[in-house]
XYZ file of C-alpha atoms in Angstrom:
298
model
C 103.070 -20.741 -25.091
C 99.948 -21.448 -27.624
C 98.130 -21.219 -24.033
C 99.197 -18.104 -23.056
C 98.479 -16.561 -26.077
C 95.226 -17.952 -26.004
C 94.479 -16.952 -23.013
C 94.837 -13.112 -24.290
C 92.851 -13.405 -26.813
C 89.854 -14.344 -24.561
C 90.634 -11.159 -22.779
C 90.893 -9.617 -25.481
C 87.158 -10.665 -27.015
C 84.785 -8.901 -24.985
C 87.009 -5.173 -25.032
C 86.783 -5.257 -28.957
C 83.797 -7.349 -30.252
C 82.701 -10.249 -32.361
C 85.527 -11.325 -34.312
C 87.832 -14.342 -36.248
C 90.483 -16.303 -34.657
C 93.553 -16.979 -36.958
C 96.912 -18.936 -35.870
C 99.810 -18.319 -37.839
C 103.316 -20.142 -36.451
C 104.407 -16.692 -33.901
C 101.021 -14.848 -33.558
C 97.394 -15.047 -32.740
C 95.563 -13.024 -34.707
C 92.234 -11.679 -34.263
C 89.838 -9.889 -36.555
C 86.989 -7.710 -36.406
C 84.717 -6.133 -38.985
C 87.064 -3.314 -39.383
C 89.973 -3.563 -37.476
C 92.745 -6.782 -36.650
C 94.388 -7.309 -33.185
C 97.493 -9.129 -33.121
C 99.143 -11.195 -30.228
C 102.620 -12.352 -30.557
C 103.473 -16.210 -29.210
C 106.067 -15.832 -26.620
C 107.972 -18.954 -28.894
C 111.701 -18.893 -29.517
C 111.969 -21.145 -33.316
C 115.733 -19.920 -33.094
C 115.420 -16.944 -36.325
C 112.183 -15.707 -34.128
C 112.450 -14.904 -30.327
C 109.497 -13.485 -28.311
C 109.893 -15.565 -25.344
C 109.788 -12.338 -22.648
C 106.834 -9.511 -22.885
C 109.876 -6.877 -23.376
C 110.202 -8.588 -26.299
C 107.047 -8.923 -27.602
C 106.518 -5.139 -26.599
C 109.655 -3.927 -28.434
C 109.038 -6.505 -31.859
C 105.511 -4.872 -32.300
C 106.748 -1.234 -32.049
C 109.018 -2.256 -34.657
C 106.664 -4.176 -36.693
C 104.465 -0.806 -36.968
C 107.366 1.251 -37.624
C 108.765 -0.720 -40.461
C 105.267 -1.891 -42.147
C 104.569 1.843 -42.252
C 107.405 2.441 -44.816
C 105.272 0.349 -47.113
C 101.650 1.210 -46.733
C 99.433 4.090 -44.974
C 97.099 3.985 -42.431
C 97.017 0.523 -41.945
C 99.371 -0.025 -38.987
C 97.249 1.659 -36.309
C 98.796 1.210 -32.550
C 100.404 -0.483 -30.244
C 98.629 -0.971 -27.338
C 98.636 -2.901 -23.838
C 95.900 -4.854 -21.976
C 96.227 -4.241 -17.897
C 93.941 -5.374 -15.122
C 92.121 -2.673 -13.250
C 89.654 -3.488 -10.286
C 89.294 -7.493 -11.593
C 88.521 -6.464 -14.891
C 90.800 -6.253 -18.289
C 91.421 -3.082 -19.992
C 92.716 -1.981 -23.586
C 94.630 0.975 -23.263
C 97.915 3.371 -24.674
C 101.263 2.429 -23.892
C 101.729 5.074 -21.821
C 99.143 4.271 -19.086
C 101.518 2.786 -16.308
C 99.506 -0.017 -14.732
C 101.269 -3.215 -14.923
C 100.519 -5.194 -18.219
C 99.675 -8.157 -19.130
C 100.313 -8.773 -22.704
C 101.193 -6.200 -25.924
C 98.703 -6.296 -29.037
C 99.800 -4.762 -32.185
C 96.391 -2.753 -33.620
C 95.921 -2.595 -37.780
C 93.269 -1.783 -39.999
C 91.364 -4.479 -41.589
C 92.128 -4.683 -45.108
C 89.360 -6.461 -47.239
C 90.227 -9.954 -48.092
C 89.438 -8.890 -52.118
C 91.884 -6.715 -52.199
C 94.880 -8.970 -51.860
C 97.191 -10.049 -54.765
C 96.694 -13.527 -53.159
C 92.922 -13.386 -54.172
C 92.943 -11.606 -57.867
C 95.089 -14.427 -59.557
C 91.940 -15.177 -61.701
C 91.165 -11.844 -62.286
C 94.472 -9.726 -62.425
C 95.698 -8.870 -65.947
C 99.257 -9.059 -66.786
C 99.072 -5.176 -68.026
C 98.658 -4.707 -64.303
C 101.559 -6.712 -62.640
C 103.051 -4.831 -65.015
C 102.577 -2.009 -62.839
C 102.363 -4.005 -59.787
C 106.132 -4.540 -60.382
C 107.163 -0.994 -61.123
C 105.830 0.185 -58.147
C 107.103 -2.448 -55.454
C 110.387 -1.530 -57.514
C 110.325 1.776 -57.013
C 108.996 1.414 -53.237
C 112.256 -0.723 -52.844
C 114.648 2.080 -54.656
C 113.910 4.717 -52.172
C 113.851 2.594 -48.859
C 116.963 2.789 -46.938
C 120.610 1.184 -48.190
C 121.348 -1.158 -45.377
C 123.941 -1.287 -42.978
C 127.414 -2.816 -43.789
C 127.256 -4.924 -41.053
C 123.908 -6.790 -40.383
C 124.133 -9.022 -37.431
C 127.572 -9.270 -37.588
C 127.722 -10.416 -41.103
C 128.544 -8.286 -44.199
C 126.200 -8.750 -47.418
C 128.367 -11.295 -49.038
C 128.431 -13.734 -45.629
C 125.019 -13.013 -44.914
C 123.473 -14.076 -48.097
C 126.291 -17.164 -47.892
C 124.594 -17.763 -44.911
C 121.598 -17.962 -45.442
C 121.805 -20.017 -48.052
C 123.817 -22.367 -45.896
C 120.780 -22.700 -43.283
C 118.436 -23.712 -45.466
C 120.294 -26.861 -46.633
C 121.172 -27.999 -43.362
C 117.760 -27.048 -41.249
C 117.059 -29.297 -43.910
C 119.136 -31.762 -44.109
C 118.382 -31.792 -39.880
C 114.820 -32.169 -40.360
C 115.565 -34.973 -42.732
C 118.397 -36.726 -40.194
C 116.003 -38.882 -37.974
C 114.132 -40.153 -40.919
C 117.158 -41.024 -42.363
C 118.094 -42.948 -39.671
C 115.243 -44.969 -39.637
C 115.762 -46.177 -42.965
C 113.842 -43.307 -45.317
C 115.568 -40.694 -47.566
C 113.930 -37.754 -48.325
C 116.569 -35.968 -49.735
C 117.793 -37.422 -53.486
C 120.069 -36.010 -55.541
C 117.990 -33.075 -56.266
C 118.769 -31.514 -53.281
C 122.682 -31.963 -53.759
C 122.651 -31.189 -57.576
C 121.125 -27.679 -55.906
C 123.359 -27.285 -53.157
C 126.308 -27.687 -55.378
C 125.129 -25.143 -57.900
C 124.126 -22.714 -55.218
C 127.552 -23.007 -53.692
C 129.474 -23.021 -56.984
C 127.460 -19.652 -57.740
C 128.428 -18.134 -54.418
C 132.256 -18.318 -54.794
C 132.298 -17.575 -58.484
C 130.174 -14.288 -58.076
C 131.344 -13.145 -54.443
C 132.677 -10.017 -56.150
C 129.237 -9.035 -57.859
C 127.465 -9.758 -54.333
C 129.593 -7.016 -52.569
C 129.407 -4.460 -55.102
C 125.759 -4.904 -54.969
C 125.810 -3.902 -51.483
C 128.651 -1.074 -52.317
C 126.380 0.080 -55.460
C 123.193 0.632 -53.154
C 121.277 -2.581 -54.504
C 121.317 -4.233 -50.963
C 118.085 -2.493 -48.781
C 116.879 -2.859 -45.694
C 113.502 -3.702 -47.290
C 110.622 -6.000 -46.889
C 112.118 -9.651 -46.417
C 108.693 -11.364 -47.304
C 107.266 -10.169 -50.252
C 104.895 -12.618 -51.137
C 101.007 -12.639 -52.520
C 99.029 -12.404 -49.446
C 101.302 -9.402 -48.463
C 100.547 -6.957 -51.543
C 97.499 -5.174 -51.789
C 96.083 -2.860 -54.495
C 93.673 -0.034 -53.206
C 92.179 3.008 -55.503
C 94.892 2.203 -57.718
C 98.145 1.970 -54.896
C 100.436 -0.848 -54.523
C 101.123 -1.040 -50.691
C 102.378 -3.909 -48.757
C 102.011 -5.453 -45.746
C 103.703 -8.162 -43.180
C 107.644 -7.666 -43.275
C 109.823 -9.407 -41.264
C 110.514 -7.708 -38.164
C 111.993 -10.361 -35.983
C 115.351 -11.122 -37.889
C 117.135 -8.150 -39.705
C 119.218 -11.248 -41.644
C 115.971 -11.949 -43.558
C 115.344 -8.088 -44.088
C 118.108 -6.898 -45.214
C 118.132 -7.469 -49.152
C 118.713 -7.317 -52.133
C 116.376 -5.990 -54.399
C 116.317 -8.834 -56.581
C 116.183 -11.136 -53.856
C 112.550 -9.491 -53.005
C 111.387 -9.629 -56.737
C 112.467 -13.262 -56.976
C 110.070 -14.469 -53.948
C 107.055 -13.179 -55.375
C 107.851 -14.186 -58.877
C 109.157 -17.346 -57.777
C 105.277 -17.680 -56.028
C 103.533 -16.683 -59.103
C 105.536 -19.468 -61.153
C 104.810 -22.123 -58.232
C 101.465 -20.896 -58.460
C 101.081 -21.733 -62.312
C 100.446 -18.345 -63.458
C 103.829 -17.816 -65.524
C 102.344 -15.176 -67.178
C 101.774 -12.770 -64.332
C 105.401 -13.578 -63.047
C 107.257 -12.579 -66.154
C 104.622 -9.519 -66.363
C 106.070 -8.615 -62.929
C 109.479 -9.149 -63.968
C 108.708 -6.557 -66.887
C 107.394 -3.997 -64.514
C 110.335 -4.313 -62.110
C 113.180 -4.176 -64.499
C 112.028 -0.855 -65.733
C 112.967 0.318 -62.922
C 116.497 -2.186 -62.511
C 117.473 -2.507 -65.933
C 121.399 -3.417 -64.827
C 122.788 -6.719 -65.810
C 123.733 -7.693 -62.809
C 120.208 -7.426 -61.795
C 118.892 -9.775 -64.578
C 121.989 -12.410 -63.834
C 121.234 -12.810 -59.967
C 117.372 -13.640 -61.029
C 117.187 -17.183 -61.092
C 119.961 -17.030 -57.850
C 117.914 -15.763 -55.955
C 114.606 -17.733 -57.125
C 116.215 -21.089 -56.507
C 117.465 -19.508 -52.904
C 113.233 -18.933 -52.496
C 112.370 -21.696 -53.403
Protein backbone atom coordinates (compact mmCIF):
# COMPACT_ATOMS: atom_id res chain seq x y z
CA UNK A 1 0.00 0.00 0.00
CA UNK A 2 2.88 2.59 1.29
CA UNK A 3 4.17 1.60 -2.40
CA UNK A 4 1.41 2.50 -4.23
CA UNK A 5 1.00 5.59 -2.71
CA UNK A 6 4.42 6.31 -3.29
CA UNK A 7 4.39 5.61 -6.46
CA UNK A 8 1.73 8.63 -7.02
CA UNK A 9 3.46 10.90 -5.52
CA UNK A 10 6.40 10.53 -8.00
CA UNK A 11 3.82 11.15 -10.62
CA UNK A 12 2.65 13.56 -9.02
CA UNK A 13 6.22 15.67 -8.61
CA UNK A 14 7.00 16.85 -11.91
CA UNK A 15 2.94 18.13 -12.77
CA UNK A 16 3.16 20.44 -9.59
CA UNK A 17 6.79 21.37 -8.65
CA UNK A 18 9.45 21.28 -6.00
CA UNK A 19 7.89 20.26 -2.91
CA UNK A 20 7.95 18.27 0.85
CA UNK A 21 7.09 14.75 1.37
CA UNK A 22 5.10 14.07 4.65
CA UNK A 23 3.68 10.48 5.83
CA UNK A 24 1.02 10.53 8.19
CA UNK A 25 -0.60 6.78 9.12
CA UNK A 26 -3.58 6.97 5.86
CA UNK A 27 -2.07 9.68 3.55
CA UNK A 28 0.90 10.93 1.68
CA UNK A 29 1.07 14.29 1.73
CA UNK A 30 2.85 16.59 -0.42
CA UNK A 31 3.61 20.28 -0.20
CA UNK A 32 4.50 23.04 -2.31
CA UNK A 33 5.29 26.69 -1.72
CA UNK A 34 1.70 27.53 -1.83
CA UNK A 35 -0.42 24.79 -2.25
CA UNK A 36 -0.59 20.84 -0.49
CA UNK A 37 -1.55 17.68 -2.51
CA UNK A 38 -2.85 14.90 -0.64
CA UNK A 39 -2.86 11.07 -1.49
CA UNK A 40 -4.87 8.75 0.53
CA UNK A 41 -3.14 5.06 1.47
CA UNK A 42 -5.40 2.50 0.10
CA UNK A 43 -4.96 0.83 4.04
CA UNK A 44 -7.93 -0.67 5.85
CA UNK A 45 -6.75 -0.07 10.07
CA UNK A 46 -10.46 -1.33 10.67
CA UNK A 47 -12.07 2.59 11.86
CA UNK A 48 -10.29 3.77 8.36
CA UNK A 49 -10.99 1.97 4.98
CA UNK A 50 -9.55 3.23 1.64
CA UNK A 51 -8.56 -0.01 0.29
CA UNK A 52 -10.48 0.57 -3.41
CA UNK A 53 -9.91 4.02 -5.54
CA UNK A 54 -13.94 4.44 -5.25
CA UNK A 55 -13.14 4.86 -1.97
CA UNK A 56 -10.46 7.00 -1.87
CA UNK A 57 -12.39 9.12 -4.59
CA UNK A 58 -15.60 9.35 -2.52
CA UNK A 59 -13.53 9.97 1.23
CA UNK A 60 -11.78 13.07 -0.40
CA UNK A 61 -15.01 14.63 -1.80
CA UNK A 62 -16.16 14.32 1.60
CA UNK A 63 -13.13 15.45 3.30
CA UNK A 64 -13.49 18.89 1.22
CA UNK A 65 -17.05 19.11 1.86
CA UNK A 66 -16.93 18.76 5.57
CA UNK A 67 -13.46 20.76 6.24
CA UNK A 68 -15.23 23.57 4.39
CA UNK A 69 -17.84 23.98 7.23
CA UNK A 70 -14.87 25.04 9.30
CA UNK A 71 -12.56 27.22 7.31
CA UNK A 72 -12.61 29.19 3.79
CA UNK A 73 -10.70 28.85 0.92
CA UNK A 74 -8.49 26.39 2.06
CA UNK A 75 -9.99 23.14 0.72
CA UNK A 76 -9.36 23.77 -2.99
CA UNK A 77 -10.29 20.54 -5.31
CA UNK A 78 -10.49 17.31 -5.87
CA UNK A 79 -8.79 16.23 -8.66
CA UNK A 80 -7.59 12.98 -10.65
CA UNK A 81 -4.22 12.05 -12.26
CA UNK A 82 -4.85 9.94 -15.76
CA UNK A 83 -2.35 8.78 -18.34
CA UNK A 84 -2.59 10.37 -21.73
CA UNK A 85 -0.14 9.40 -24.67
CA UNK A 86 2.62 7.77 -21.91
CA UNK A 87 2.58 10.71 -19.95
CA UNK A 88 0.65 11.64 -16.46
CA UNK A 89 -1.81 14.33 -16.27
CA UNK A 90 -3.51 16.44 -13.37
CA UNK A 91 -6.85 17.18 -14.29
CA UNK A 92 -10.92 17.85 -13.05
CA UNK A 93 -12.95 15.09 -12.08
CA UNK A 94 -14.95 15.36 -14.81
CA UNK A 95 -12.42 14.60 -17.60
CA UNK A 96 -13.36 10.84 -18.36
CA UNK A 97 -10.03 9.16 -19.10
CA UNK A 98 -9.43 6.32 -16.88
CA UNK A 99 -7.63 7.33 -13.55
CA UNK A 100 -5.13 6.38 -11.77
CA UNK A 101 -5.26 7.71 -8.33
CA UNK A 102 -7.55 10.76 -6.55
CA UNK A 103 -5.55 13.75 -4.84
CA UNK A 104 -7.37 15.98 -2.56
CA UNK A 105 -5.94 19.83 -3.50
CA UNK A 106 -5.68 22.56 -0.33
CA UNK A 107 -4.12 25.71 0.18
CA UNK A 108 -0.95 25.86 2.02
CA UNK A 109 -1.43 27.36 5.27
CA UNK A 110 1.83 28.85 6.84
CA UNK A 111 3.32 26.66 9.42
CA UNK A 112 3.27 30.05 11.96
CA UNK A 113 0.00 30.25 11.91
CA UNK A 114 -0.95 27.08 13.71
CA UNK A 115 -2.10 26.88 17.39
CA UNK A 116 0.45 23.98 17.47
CA UNK A 117 3.32 26.57 16.90
CA UNK A 118 2.19 29.82 19.13
CA UNK A 119 2.25 27.89 22.55
CA UNK A 120 5.18 30.24 23.53
CA UNK A 121 3.72 33.11 22.23
CA UNK A 122 -0.19 32.87 22.56
CA UNK A 123 -1.69 34.81 25.49
CA UNK A 124 -4.37 33.36 27.52
CA UNK A 125 -6.64 36.66 26.72
CA UNK A 126 -6.59 35.03 23.31
CA UNK A 127 -7.62 31.31 23.88
CA UNK A 128 -9.96 33.12 25.51
CA UNK A 129 -11.34 33.93 22.28
CA UNK A 130 -9.92 31.00 20.61
CA UNK A 131 -12.55 29.08 22.67
CA UNK A 132 -15.56 31.26 22.05
CA UNK A 133 -15.24 30.98 18.60
CA UNK A 134 -14.59 27.10 18.04
CA UNK A 135 -17.75 27.20 20.47
CA UNK A 136 -19.75 29.06 18.55
CA UNK A 137 -18.47 27.34 15.15
CA UNK A 138 -19.70 24.09 16.95
CA UNK A 139 -23.32 25.70 18.01
CA UNK A 140 -24.37 26.35 14.53
CA UNK A 141 -23.00 23.11 12.75
CA UNK A 142 -25.55 20.55 12.19
CA UNK A 143 -27.42 18.38 15.23
CA UNK A 144 -26.54 14.89 14.25
CA UNK A 145 -28.49 12.11 13.26
CA UNK A 146 -30.26 9.83 15.85
CA UNK A 147 -28.83 6.99 14.50
CA UNK A 148 -25.04 7.11 13.61
CA UNK A 149 -23.82 3.87 12.28
CA UNK A 150 -26.37 2.05 13.74
CA UNK A 151 -25.78 3.25 17.19
CA UNK A 152 -27.76 5.98 19.05
CA UNK A 153 -25.64 8.72 21.07
CA UNK A 154 -25.77 6.91 24.31
CA UNK A 155 -24.29 3.36 22.64
CA UNK A 156 -22.06 5.15 20.52
CA UNK A 157 -20.20 7.08 23.06
CA UNK A 158 -20.49 3.55 25.28
CA UNK A 159 -18.78 2.32 22.51
CA UNK A 160 -16.31 4.02 21.98
CA UNK A 161 -15.21 4.10 25.11
CA UNK A 162 -15.32 0.33 25.12
CA UNK A 163 -12.72 0.16 22.06
CA UNK A 164 -10.26 1.96 23.47
CA UNK A 165 -9.77 -0.34 26.51
CA UNK A 166 -9.74 -3.39 24.65
CA UNK A 167 -7.65 -2.26 21.28
CA UNK A 168 -5.71 -1.81 24.23
CA UNK A 169 -5.82 -4.34 26.24
CA UNK A 170 -5.19 -6.40 22.53
CA UNK A 171 -2.17 -4.55 21.83
CA UNK A 172 -1.02 -5.37 25.30
CA UNK A 173 -2.15 -9.39 25.01
CA UNK A 174 1.08 -10.83 23.32
CA UNK A 175 3.32 -9.00 25.64
CA UNK A 176 1.49 -10.27 28.29
CA UNK A 177 1.95 -13.53 27.29
CA UNK A 178 5.44 -13.39 27.16
CA UNK A 179 5.78 -12.52 30.62
CA UNK A 180 5.50 -8.35 30.57
CA UNK A 181 2.51 -6.27 31.84
CA UNK A 182 1.97 -3.11 30.55
CA UNK A 183 -1.21 -2.50 31.84
CA UNK A 184 -1.28 -1.90 36.00
CA UNK A 185 -3.94 -0.98 37.85
CA UNK A 186 -4.13 2.38 36.39
CA UNK A 187 -5.71 1.27 33.51
CA UNK A 188 -8.50 -0.74 35.49
CA UNK A 189 -8.96 1.97 38.26
CA UNK A 190 -9.94 4.04 34.76
CA UNK A 191 -11.93 1.57 33.13
CA UNK A 192 -14.00 1.09 36.17
CA UNK A 193 -14.66 4.77 36.67
CA UNK A 194 -15.37 5.30 33.02
CA UNK A 195 -17.87 2.49 33.12
CA UNK A 196 -19.38 3.39 36.50
CA UNK A 197 -19.89 7.01 34.89
CA UNK A 198 -21.59 5.58 31.82
CA UNK A 199 -24.47 3.73 33.57
CA UNK A 200 -24.98 6.31 36.27
CA UNK A 201 -25.35 9.26 33.70
CA UNK A 202 -26.97 7.31 30.63
CA UNK A 203 -29.96 9.62 31.08
CA UNK A 204 -27.87 12.98 30.82
CA UNK A 205 -26.03 11.40 27.63
CA UNK A 206 -29.39 11.06 25.70
CA UNK A 207 -30.84 14.25 26.56
CA UNK A 208 -27.70 15.75 25.36
CA UNK A 209 -28.35 14.36 22.07
CA UNK A 210 -32.34 15.21 22.48
CA UNK A 211 -31.28 18.91 23.73
CA UNK A 212 -29.12 19.56 20.46
CA UNK A 213 -25.63 19.25 22.34
CA UNK A 214 -24.62 16.14 20.20
CA UNK A 215 -23.16 17.65 16.48
CA UNK A 216 -21.98 16.26 13.69
CA UNK A 217 -18.81 18.35 14.18
CA UNK A 218 -15.13 18.12 13.87
CA UNK A 219 -14.03 14.74 15.66
CA UNK A 220 -10.29 15.90 15.95
CA UNK A 221 -9.92 19.08 17.32
CA UNK A 222 -6.54 19.23 18.31
CA UNK A 223 -3.48 21.99 18.08
CA UNK A 224 -2.07 21.38 14.75
CA UNK A 225 -5.71 21.58 13.40
CA UNK A 226 -6.64 25.30 14.55
CA UNK A 227 -5.36 28.14 12.87
CA UNK A 228 -5.69 31.90 13.53
CA UNK A 229 -5.55 34.20 10.35
CA UNK A 230 -6.27 38.23 10.33
CA UNK A 231 -7.91 37.60 13.47
CA UNK A 232 -10.31 34.18 12.41
CA UNK A 233 -10.36 30.99 14.19
CA UNK A 234 -10.77 28.32 11.38
CA UNK A 235 -9.96 24.73 11.54
CA UNK A 236 -8.71 22.20 9.64
CA UNK A 237 -8.35 18.12 9.36
CA UNK A 238 -11.75 16.49 10.61
CA UNK A 239 -12.37 13.11 10.52
CA UNK A 240 -13.96 12.07 7.46
CA UNK A 241 -13.47 8.36 7.40
CA UNK A 242 -15.63 7.26 10.49
CA UNK A 243 -18.88 9.30 11.27
CA UNK A 244 -18.60 7.36 14.99
CA UNK A 245 -15.62 9.67 15.73
CA UNK A 246 -17.53 12.76 14.19
CA UNK A 247 -20.44 12.77 15.56
CA UNK A 248 -20.11 14.65 19.05
CA UNK A 249 -20.67 16.16 21.63
CA UNK A 250 -19.67 19.50 22.06
CA UNK A 251 -17.86 18.96 25.11
CA UNK A 252 -16.32 15.99 23.87
CA UNK A 253 -14.49 18.40 21.14
CA UNK A 254 -13.50 21.05 23.85
CA UNK A 255 -12.10 18.31 26.07
CA UNK A 256 -9.46 17.02 23.28
CA UNK A 257 -7.90 20.20 22.80
CA UNK A 258 -7.91 21.16 26.40
CA UNK A 259 -6.97 17.83 27.39
CA UNK A 260 -3.71 18.59 24.74
CA UNK A 261 -2.97 21.88 26.19
CA UNK A 262 -2.82 20.25 29.83
CA UNK A 263 -0.60 17.24 28.38
CA UNK A 264 1.26 19.87 26.83
CA UNK A 265 2.07 21.74 30.23
CA UNK A 266 0.47 24.89 29.41
CA UNK A 267 -2.52 24.69 32.06
CA UNK A 268 -3.00 28.09 31.70
CA UNK A 269 -4.04 28.29 28.08
CA UNK A 270 -6.38 25.19 28.68
CA UNK A 271 -8.46 26.66 31.43
CA UNK A 272 -8.29 30.09 29.29
CA UNK A 273 -9.98 27.96 26.58
CA UNK A 274 -12.32 26.48 28.88
CA UNK A 275 -13.34 30.21 29.82
CA UNK A 276 -13.89 31.16 26.26
CA UNK A 277 -15.99 28.08 25.48
CA UNK A 278 -18.31 28.09 28.38
CA UNK A 279 -19.47 31.51 27.48
CA UNK A 280 -20.93 30.17 24.98
CA UNK A 281 -22.14 26.53 27.03
CA UNK A 282 -22.72 27.79 30.32
CA UNK A 283 -25.23 24.58 31.22
CA UNK A 284 -24.27 22.32 34.00
CA UNK A 285 -24.40 19.49 32.32
CA UNK A 286 -21.80 20.87 30.12
CA UNK A 287 -19.32 21.63 32.99
CA UNK A 288 -20.11 17.94 34.67
CA UNK A 289 -19.26 15.85 31.42
CA UNK A 290 -15.72 17.89 31.29
CA UNK A 291 -13.38 15.75 32.88
CA UNK A 292 -15.64 12.58 31.14
CA UNK A 293 -14.81 13.34 28.29
CA UNK A 294 -11.00 14.44 28.96
CA UNK A 295 -10.18 11.11 30.54
CA UNK A 296 -12.13 9.42 27.32
CA UNK A 297 -9.17 11.71 25.23
CA UNK A 298 -6.78 10.90 26.91
Amino acid sequence: ALMQAEQAVEILKPLVGEGTLVQTHASIVYITSGTVYKIKKPVNFGFLDYTHLKQRKAFSILEKELNSRFCEGVYLDVLKVIEKNGSYELVPLTNTLPVTEYVLKMKRIPDELFLSNQLDSISPDKMVYIGSQIAKRLSVADNSPEIVDDMDSFGQISFNCNENFQQLDDTAKGLRESGTELLDNRFHYIKKVTEDFLSANEGLLRARHTDGFVKAGHGDLRMEHIFLEDGKVSLIDCIEFNNRFRTNDVMNEAAFLSMELDYSVRIDLSDAFLKGFFAVYSDADSLKLLNFFRCYRA
